[in-house]
PDB file of C-alpha atoms and ligand atoms in Angstrom:
ATOM      1  CA  MET A 741       0.000   0.000   0.000  1.00 56.00           C
ATOM      2  CA  THR A 742       1.467   3.410  -0.968  1.00 71.00           C
ATOM      3  CA  GLU A 743       1.646   6.274   1.527  1.00 84.00           C
ATOM      4  CA  PRO A 744      -1.739   8.042   1.796  1.00 88.00           C
ATOM      5  CA  SER A 745      -1.756  11.533   0.315  1.00 90.00           C
ATOM      6  CA  PHE A 746      -4.070  12.915   3.016  1.00 96.00           C
ATOM      7  CA  SER A 747      -5.545  11.808   6.312  1.00 97.00           C
ATOM      8  CA  VAL A 748      -9.120  12.620   7.341  1.00 98.00           C
ATOM      9  CA  CYS A 749     -10.400  12.198  10.876  1.00 98.00           C
ATOM     10  CA  VAL A 750     -14.083  11.266  10.851  1.00 98.00           C
ATOM     11  CA  TYR A 751     -16.346  11.727  13.864  1.00 98.00           C
ATOM     12  CA  CYS A 752     -19.696   9.942  13.660  1.00 98.00           C
ATOM     13  CA  GLY A 753     -22.330   7.990  15.533  1.00 98.00           C
ATOM     14  CA  SER A 754     -21.570   4.750  17.332  1.00 97.00           C
ATOM     15  CA  LYS A 755     -25.142   3.924  16.248  1.00 98.00           C
ATOM     16  CA  PRO A 756     -26.438   3.921  12.658  1.00 98.00           C
ATOM     17  CA  GLY A 757     -29.347   6.305  13.350  1.00 98.00           C
ATOM     18  CA  THR A 758     -32.788   5.954  11.820  1.00 97.00           C
ATOM     19  CA  ASP A 759     -32.283   7.459   8.368  1.00 98.00           C
ATOM     20  CA  PRO A 760     -30.765   5.099   5.755  1.00 98.00           C
ATOM     21  CA  ALA A 761     -29.178   8.235   4.238  1.00 98.00           C
ATOM     22  CA  PHE A 762     -26.745   8.271   7.193  1.00 98.00           C
ATOM     23  CA  THR A 763     -25.467   4.776   6.392  1.00 98.00           C
ATOM     24  CA  GLN A 764     -25.288   5.705   2.728  1.00 98.00           C
ATOM     25  CA  ALA A 765     -23.252   8.814   3.545  1.00 98.00           C
ATOM     26  CA  ALA A 766     -20.850   6.813   5.743  1.00 98.00           C
ATOM     27  CA  ILE A 767     -20.305   4.328   2.896  1.00 98.00           C
ATOM     28  CA  GLN A 768     -19.797   7.150   0.384  1.00 98.00           C
ATOM     29  CA  LEU A 769     -17.394   8.972   2.655  1.00 98.00           C
ATOM     30  CA  GLY A 770     -15.226   5.890   3.271  1.00 98.00           C
ATOM     31  CA  THR A 771     -15.326   5.045  -0.426  1.00 98.00           C
ATOM     32  CA  TRP A 772     -14.302   8.581  -1.338  1.00 97.00           C
ATOM     33  CA  ILE A 773     -11.333   8.506   1.058  1.00 97.00           C
ATOM     34  CA  GLY A 774     -10.176   5.099  -0.230  1.00 97.00           C
ATOM     35  CA  GLN A 775     -10.644   5.923  -3.893  1.00 96.00           C
ATOM     36  CA  HIS A 776      -8.782   9.213  -3.603  1.00 95.00           C
ATOM     37  CA  GLY A 777      -5.648   7.805  -1.996  1.00 94.00           C
ATOM     38  CA  GLY A 778      -6.531   8.880   1.535  1.00 96.00           C
ATOM     39  CA  GLN A 779      -6.398   7.556   5.066  1.00 97.00           C
ATOM     40  CA  LEU A 780      -9.218   7.460   7.604  1.00 98.00           C
ATOM     41  CA  VAL A 781      -8.563   8.194  11.268  1.00 98.00           C
ATOM     42  CA  TYR A 782     -11.465   7.359  13.551  1.00 98.00           C
ATOM     43  CA  GLY A 783     -12.481   6.014  16.944  1.00 98.00           C
ATOM     44  CA  GLY A 784     -11.654   2.383  16.162  1.00 98.00           C
ATOM     45  CA  GLY A 785     -15.061   0.784  16.754  1.00 97.00           C
ATOM     46  CA  ARG A 786     -17.166  -1.551  14.647  1.00 97.00           C
ATOM     47  CA  ASN A 787     -20.475  -0.153  15.902  1.00 97.00           C
ATOM     48  CA  GLY A 788     -22.820   2.088  13.953  1.00 98.00           C
ATOM     49  CA  LEU A 789     -21.633   4.608  11.382  1.00 98.00           C
ATOM     50  CA  MET A 790     -18.098   4.253  12.788  1.00 98.00           C
ATOM     51  CA  GLY A 791     -17.743   0.661  11.608  1.00 98.00           C
ATOM     52  CA  ILE A 792     -19.480   1.441   8.321  1.00 98.00           C
ATOM     53  CA  VAL A 793     -17.110   4.260   7.354  1.00 98.00           C
ATOM     54  CA  ALA A 794     -14.069   2.143   8.307  1.00 98.00           C
ATOM     55  CA  ASP A 795     -15.195  -0.881   6.293  1.00 98.00           C
ATOM     56  CA  ALA A 796     -16.029   1.284   3.278  1.00 98.00           C
ATOM     57  CA  THR A 797     -12.608   2.966   3.377  1.00 98.00           C
ATOM     58  CA  MET A 798     -10.781  -0.369   3.462  1.00 98.00           C
ATOM     59  CA  ALA A 799     -13.041  -1.848   0.764  1.00 97.00           C
ATOM     60  CA  ALA A 800     -12.004   1.076  -1.472  1.00 97.00           C
ATOM     61  CA  GLY A 801      -8.308   0.450  -0.809  1.00 96.00           C
ATOM     62  CA  GLY A 802      -7.717   3.115   1.858  1.00 97.00           C
ATOM     63  CA  ARG A 803      -5.737   2.891   5.089  1.00 97.00           C
ATOM     64  CA  VAL A 804      -7.667   3.029   8.358  1.00 98.00           C
ATOM     65  CA  ILE A 805      -6.234   4.077  11.713  1.00 98.00           C
ATOM     66  CA  GLY A 806      -8.472   3.336  14.684  1.00 98.00           C
ATOM     67  CA  VAL A 807      -7.810   4.809  18.136  1.00 98.00           C
ATOM     68  CA  ILE A 808      -9.806   3.403  21.026  1.00 98.00           C
ATOM     69  CA  PRO A 809      -9.538   3.656  24.810  1.00 98.00           C
ATOM     70  CA  ARG A 810      -8.949   0.268  26.506  1.00 97.00           C
ATOM     71  CA  ALA A 811     -12.166   0.661  28.517  1.00 96.00           C
ATOM     72  CA  LEU A 812     -14.213   0.878  25.293  1.00 96.00           C
ATOM     73  CA  VAL A 813     -12.629  -2.069  23.447  1.00 95.00           C
ATOM     74  CA  GLU A 814     -15.611  -4.304  24.227  1.00 93.00           C
ATOM     75  CA  LYS A 815     -18.345  -1.684  24.416  1.00 92.00           C
ATOM     76  CA  GLU A 816     -17.552  -0.184  21.010  1.00 90.00           C
ATOM     77  CA  TRP A 817     -16.469  -3.558  19.629  1.00 92.00           C
ATOM     78  CA  ALA A 818     -12.900  -2.610  18.610  1.00 96.00           C
ATOM     79  CA  HIS A 819     -12.263  -3.088  14.906  1.00 96.00           C
ATOM     80  CA  THR A 820      -9.335  -5.509  14.760  1.00 94.00           C
ATOM     81  CA  GLY A 821      -9.416  -5.372  10.950  1.00 96.00           C
ATOM     82  CA  CYS A 822      -8.085  -1.776  10.864  1.00 97.00           C
ATOM     83  CA  THR A 823      -4.777  -1.162   9.102  1.00 97.00           C
ATOM     84  CA  GLU A 824      -3.564   0.134  12.504  1.00 97.00           C
ATOM     85  CA  LEU A 825      -5.503  -0.141  15.767  1.00 98.00           C
ATOM     86  CA  HIS A 826      -4.144   1.871  18.707  1.00 98.00           C
ATOM     87  CA  VAL A 827      -5.486   0.945  22.129  1.00 98.00           C
ATOM     88  CA  VAL A 828      -4.868   3.904  24.450  1.00 98.00           C
ATOM     89  CA  GLU A 829      -5.507   4.460  28.145  1.00 98.00           C
ATOM     90  CA  THR A 830      -7.803   7.492  28.163  1.00 98.00           C
ATOM     91  CA  MET A 831     -10.376   9.331  26.057  1.00 97.00           C
ATOM     92  CA  HIS A 832      -8.078  12.376  26.092  1.00 97.00           C
ATOM     93  CA  GLU A 833      -5.232  10.335  24.610  1.00 98.00           C
ATOM     94  CA  ARG A 834      -7.610   8.995  21.964  1.00 98.00           C
ATOM     95  CA  LYS A 835      -8.766  12.431  20.865  1.00 98.00           C
ATOM     96  CA  GLN A 836      -5.238  13.850  20.954  1.00 97.00           C
ATOM     97  CA  MET A 837      -3.853  11.018  18.803  1.00 98.00           C
ATOM     98  CA  MET A 838      -6.756  11.248  16.350  1.00 98.00           C
ATOM     99  CA  ALA A 839      -6.193  14.991  15.986  1.00 98.00           C
ATOM    100  CA  GLU A 840      -2.434  14.591  15.517  1.00 98.00           C
ATOM    101  CA  LYS A 841      -2.818  11.934  12.822  1.00 98.00           C
ATOM    102  CA  ALA A 842      -5.343  13.963  10.794  1.00 98.00           C
ATOM    103  CA  ASP A 843      -4.888  16.685   8.173  1.00 97.00           C
ATOM    104  CA  ALA A 844      -8.596  17.582   8.316  1.00 98.00           C
ATOM    105  CA  PHE A 845     -11.711  16.675  10.313  1.00 98.00           C
ATOM    106  CA  VAL A 846     -15.238  15.874   9.268  1.00 98.00           C
ATOM    107  CA  ALA A 847     -18.333  15.098  11.316  1.00 98.00           C
ATOM    108  CA  LEU A 848     -21.101  12.857  10.009  1.00 98.00           C
ATOM    109  CA  PRO A 849     -24.394  12.555  11.902  1.00 98.00           C
ATOM    110  CA  GLY A 850     -23.952  11.241  15.419  1.00 98.00           C
ATOM    111  CA  GLY A 851     -24.764  11.820  19.076  1.00 98.00           C
ATOM    112  CA  ILE A 852     -23.081  13.565  21.996  1.00 98.00           C
ATOM    113  CA  GLY A 853     -19.730  11.801  21.478  1.00 98.00           C
ATOM    114  CA  THR A 854     -19.632  13.107  17.911  1.00 98.00           C
ATOM    115  CA  PHE A 855     -20.662  16.616  19.000  1.00 98.00           C
ATOM    116  CA  GLU A 856     -18.065  16.684  21.750  1.00 98.00           C
ATOM    117  CA  GLU A 857     -15.275  15.696  19.357  1.00 98.00           C
ATOM    118  CA  PHE A 858     -16.413  18.146  16.677  1.00 98.00           C
ATOM    119  CA  TYR A 859     -16.676  21.055  19.134  1.00 98.00           C
ATOM    120  CA  GLU A 860     -13.354  20.181  20.680  1.00 98.00           C
ATOM    121  CA  VAL A 861     -11.389  20.433  17.416  1.00 98.00           C
ATOM    122  CA  TRP A 862     -13.356  23.578  16.546  1.00 98.00           C
ATOM    123  CA  THR A 863     -12.499  25.222  19.874  1.00 98.00           C
ATOM    124  CA  TRP A 864      -8.872  24.093  19.534  1.00 97.00           C
ATOM    125  CA  ARG A 865      -8.778  25.775  16.134  1.00 97.00           C
ATOM    126  CA  GLN A 866     -10.234  29.045  17.410  1.00 96.00           C
ATOM    127  CA  LEU A 867      -7.529  29.074  20.086  1.00 96.00           C
ATOM    128  CA  GLY A 868      -4.839  28.475  17.477  1.00 97.00           C
ATOM    129  CA  TYR A 869      -3.827  24.996  18.738  1.00 96.00           C
ATOM    130  CA  HIS A 870      -4.065  23.796  15.141  1.00 97.00           C
ATOM    131  CA  ASN A 871      -5.088  25.188  11.787  1.00 97.00           C
ATOM    132  CA  LYS A 872      -6.607  22.102  10.167  1.00 98.00           C
ATOM    133  CA  PRO A 873      -9.842  22.366   8.159  1.00 98.00           C
ATOM    134  CA  ILE A 874     -13.050  21.171   9.831  1.00 98.00           C
ATOM    135  CA  GLY A 875     -16.195  20.056   7.990  1.00 98.00           C
ATOM    136  CA  LEU A 876     -19.740  19.167   8.905  1.00 98.00           C
ATOM    137  CA  LEU A 877     -21.487  16.787   6.520  1.00 98.00           C
ATOM    138  CA  ASN A 878     -25.099  17.899   6.813  1.00 98.00           C
ATOM    139  CA  VAL A 879     -26.684  14.655   5.604  1.00 98.00           C
ATOM    140  CA  ASN A 880     -30.378  15.046   4.892  1.00 98.00           C
ATOM    141  CA  HIS A 881     -30.540  18.294   6.943  1.00 98.00           C
ATOM    142  CA  TYR A 882     -29.485  16.452  10.134  1.00 98.00           C
ATOM    143  CA  TYR A 883     -27.422  19.399  11.384  1.00 98.00           C
ATOM    144  CA  GLU A 884     -29.915  22.113  10.347  1.00 98.00           C
ATOM    145  CA  PRO A 885     -31.221  22.740  13.904  1.00 98.00           C
ATOM    146  CA  MET A 886     -27.660  22.959  15.243  1.00 98.00           C
ATOM    147  CA  LEU A 887     -26.631  25.367  12.474  1.00 98.00           C
ATOM    148  CA  SER A 888     -29.698  27.529  13.210  1.00 98.00           C
ATOM    149  CA  PHE A 889     -28.774  27.563  16.868  1.00 98.00           C
ATOM    150  CA  LEU A 890     -25.199  28.532  16.017  1.00 98.00           C
ATOM    151  CA  LYS A 891     -26.535  31.432  13.938  1.00 98.00           C
ATOM    152  CA  SER A 892     -28.461  32.619  16.970  1.00 98.00           C
ATOM    153  CA  VAL A 893     -25.274  32.327  19.052  1.00 98.00           C
ATOM    154  CA  VAL A 894     -23.655  34.766  16.597  1.00 98.00           C
ATOM    155  CA  GLN A 895     -26.716  37.049  16.763  1.00 98.00           C
ATOM    156  CA  HIS A 896     -26.448  37.043  20.551  1.00 98.00           C
ATOM    157  CA  GLU A 897     -22.788  37.988  20.181  1.00 98.00           C
ATOM    158  CA  PHE A 898     -21.427  35.008  22.072  1.00 98.00           C
ATOM    159  CA  MET A 899     -19.265  34.327  19.060  1.00 97.00           C
ATOM    160  CA  GLY A 900     -18.289  36.067  15.853  1.00 98.00           C
ATOM    161  CA  GLU A 901     -18.724  35.197  12.189  1.00 98.00           C
ATOM    162  CA  TRP A 902     -14.975  34.518  12.094  1.00 98.00           C
ATOM    163  CA  GLN A 903     -15.540  31.526  14.359  1.00 98.00           C
ATOM    164  CA  MET A 904     -18.274  30.200  12.065  1.00 98.00           C
ATOM    165  CA  ASP A 905     -15.825  30.652   9.203  1.00 98.00           C
ATOM    166  CA  LEU A 906     -13.512  28.099  10.867  1.00 98.00           C
ATOM    167  CA  ILE A 907     -15.919  25.303   9.880  1.00 98.00           C
ATOM    168  CA  GLN A 908     -17.346  24.323   6.510  1.00 98.00           C
ATOM    169  CA  SER A 909     -20.758  22.762   6.253  1.00 98.00           C
ATOM    170  CA  HIS A 910     -22.205  21.067   3.190  1.00 98.00           C
ATOM    171  CA  ASP A 911     -24.779  18.401   2.354  1.00 97.00           C
ATOM    172  CA  ASP A 912     -22.717  16.994  -0.517  1.00 97.00           C
ATOM    173  CA  LEU A 913     -19.546  15.111   0.347  1.00 96.00           C
ATOM    174  CA  SER A 914     -18.215  15.373  -3.201  1.00 96.00           C
ATOM    175  CA  VAL A 915     -18.066  19.147  -2.569  1.00 97.00           C
ATOM    176  CA  LEU A 916     -17.048  19.126   1.095  1.00 98.00           C
ATOM    177  CA  LEU A 917     -14.228  16.562   0.988  1.00 97.00           C
ATOM    178  CA  PRO A 918     -12.181  18.070  -1.870  1.00 96.00           C
ATOM    179  CA  SER A 919     -12.620  21.463  -0.273  1.00 97.00           C
ATOM    180  CA  LEU A 920     -11.259  20.245   3.079  1.00 97.00           C
ATOM    181  CA  VAL A 921      -8.327  18.362   1.543  1.00 95.00           C
ATOM    182  CA  GLN A 922      -7.422  21.319  -0.650  1.00 94.00           C
ATOM    183  CA  ALA A 923      -7.715  23.701   2.306  1.00 95.00           C
ATOM    184  CA  ALA A 924      -5.193  21.453   4.070  1.00 95.00           C
ATOM    185  CA  GLY A 925      -2.895  22.016   1.085  1.00 93.00           C
ATOM    186  CA  LEU A 926      -2.766  18.341   0.152  1.00 92.00           C
ATOM    187  CA  PRO A 927      -3.109  16.495  -3.163  1.00 87.00           C
ATOM    188  CA  ILE A 928      -6.114  14.387  -4.112  1.00 82.00           C
ATOM    189  CA  LYS A 929      -5.336  11.426  -6.355  1.00 76.00           C
ATOM    190  CA  PHE A 930      -7.750   9.917  -8.896  1.00 64.00           C
ATOM    191  CA  GLN A 931      -9.794  13.109  -9.008  1.00 48.00           C
ATOM    192  CA  SER A 932     -11.683  11.898 -12.065  1.00 45.00           C
ATOM    193  CA  GLN A 933     -13.064   8.919 -10.105  1.00 45.00           C
ATOM    194  CA  ALA A 934     -16.158  10.654  -8.823  1.00 44.00           C
ATOM    195  CA  ILE A 935     -18.600   8.630  -6.685  1.00 45.00           C
TER     196      ILE A 935
HETATM  197  P1  LIG B2446     -21.824   9.047  19.687  1.00 62.85           P
HETATM  198  O1  LIG B2446     -21.866  10.148  18.664  1.00 62.85           O
HETATM  199  O2  LIG B2446     -22.367   9.477  21.030  1.00 62.85           O
HETATM  200  O3  LIG B2446     -22.426   7.759  19.193  1.00 62.85           O
HETATM  201  O4  LIG B2446     -20.266   8.769  19.956  1.00 62.85           O
HETATM  202  C1  LIG B2446     -19.372   8.659  18.895  1.00 62.85           C
HETATM  203  C2  LIG B2446     -17.998   8.388  19.432  1.00 62.85           C
HETATM  204  O5  LIG B2446     -17.572   9.500  20.209  1.00 62.85           O
HETATM  205  C3  LIG B2446     -17.856   7.156  20.332  1.00 62.85           C
HETATM  206  O6  LIG B2446     -16.725   6.431  19.875  1.00 62.85           O
HETATM  207  C4  LIG B2446     -17.555   7.761  21.695  1.00 62.85           C
HETATM  208  O7  LIG B2446     -16.690   6.920  22.449  1.00 62.85           O
HETATM  209  C5  LIG B2446     -16.809   9.017  21.299  1.00 62.85           C
HETATM  210  N1  LIG B2446     -16.617  10.054  22.320  1.00 62.85           N
HETATM  211  C6  LIG B2446     -15.608  10.937  22.290  1.00 62.85           C
HETATM  212  N2  LIG B2446     -15.621  11.762  23.325  1.00 62.85           N
HETATM  213  C7  LIG B2446     -16.676  11.412  24.060  1.00 62.85           C
HETATM  214  C8  LIG B2446     -17.231  11.890  25.283  1.00 62.85           C
HETATM  215  N3  LIG B2446     -16.667  12.879  25.972  1.00 62.85           N
HETATM  216  N4  LIG B2446     -18.370  11.295  25.713  1.00 62.85           N
HETATM  217  C9  LIG B2446     -18.944  10.292  25.029  1.00 62.85           C
HETATM  218  N5  LIG B2446     -18.446   9.791  23.892  1.00 62.85           N
HETATM  219  C10 LIG B2446     -17.323  10.332  23.412  1.00 62.85           C
END
């Protein structure tokens, strides 16, 4: 396997959710990463959208790095089929390693774990701890209520537009992913192989 040309950290639900569009998006995202010479970094589980995106990446020929805390190995059903599986001691170590191994971040639909991870890398970026692009894949309007709330946060002047500008949101991964990878200044191989 050749060296991946970019590495995307994906945050997503440890459950599949109710809308089949979420599963479809996880498959498309993993396929896109694999087909474009990329690497997936994720939480290392087999459950829910997490397992789906990992399997799709590997099926498309991509590398997958999973990072899972020891205490969650059984609960999240650690994916021993990953190209690399790192078992770490704490959730903080997991999130730190995932962030270090990624060139860009993207959140699919998920629950509080997904939100926490997404907001953490966003807040780290606003503080200047990193300058890696962050995307929100708004599958079937899932994140619409959150985006509306965030707009009201700006209106209430608890944050500025510049902070909103630190994330990119789109409903189409074939727009969002190239934009994130290019913003990270990295090459995308096989660009003609659209999915
Ligand atoms: P969820 O979106 O709630 O299904 O969780 C998705 C992933 O986020 C799971 O692998 C969780 O272990 C992980 N996660 C990361 N940070 C946290 C946290 N502080 N609380 C709960 N889950 C978390």
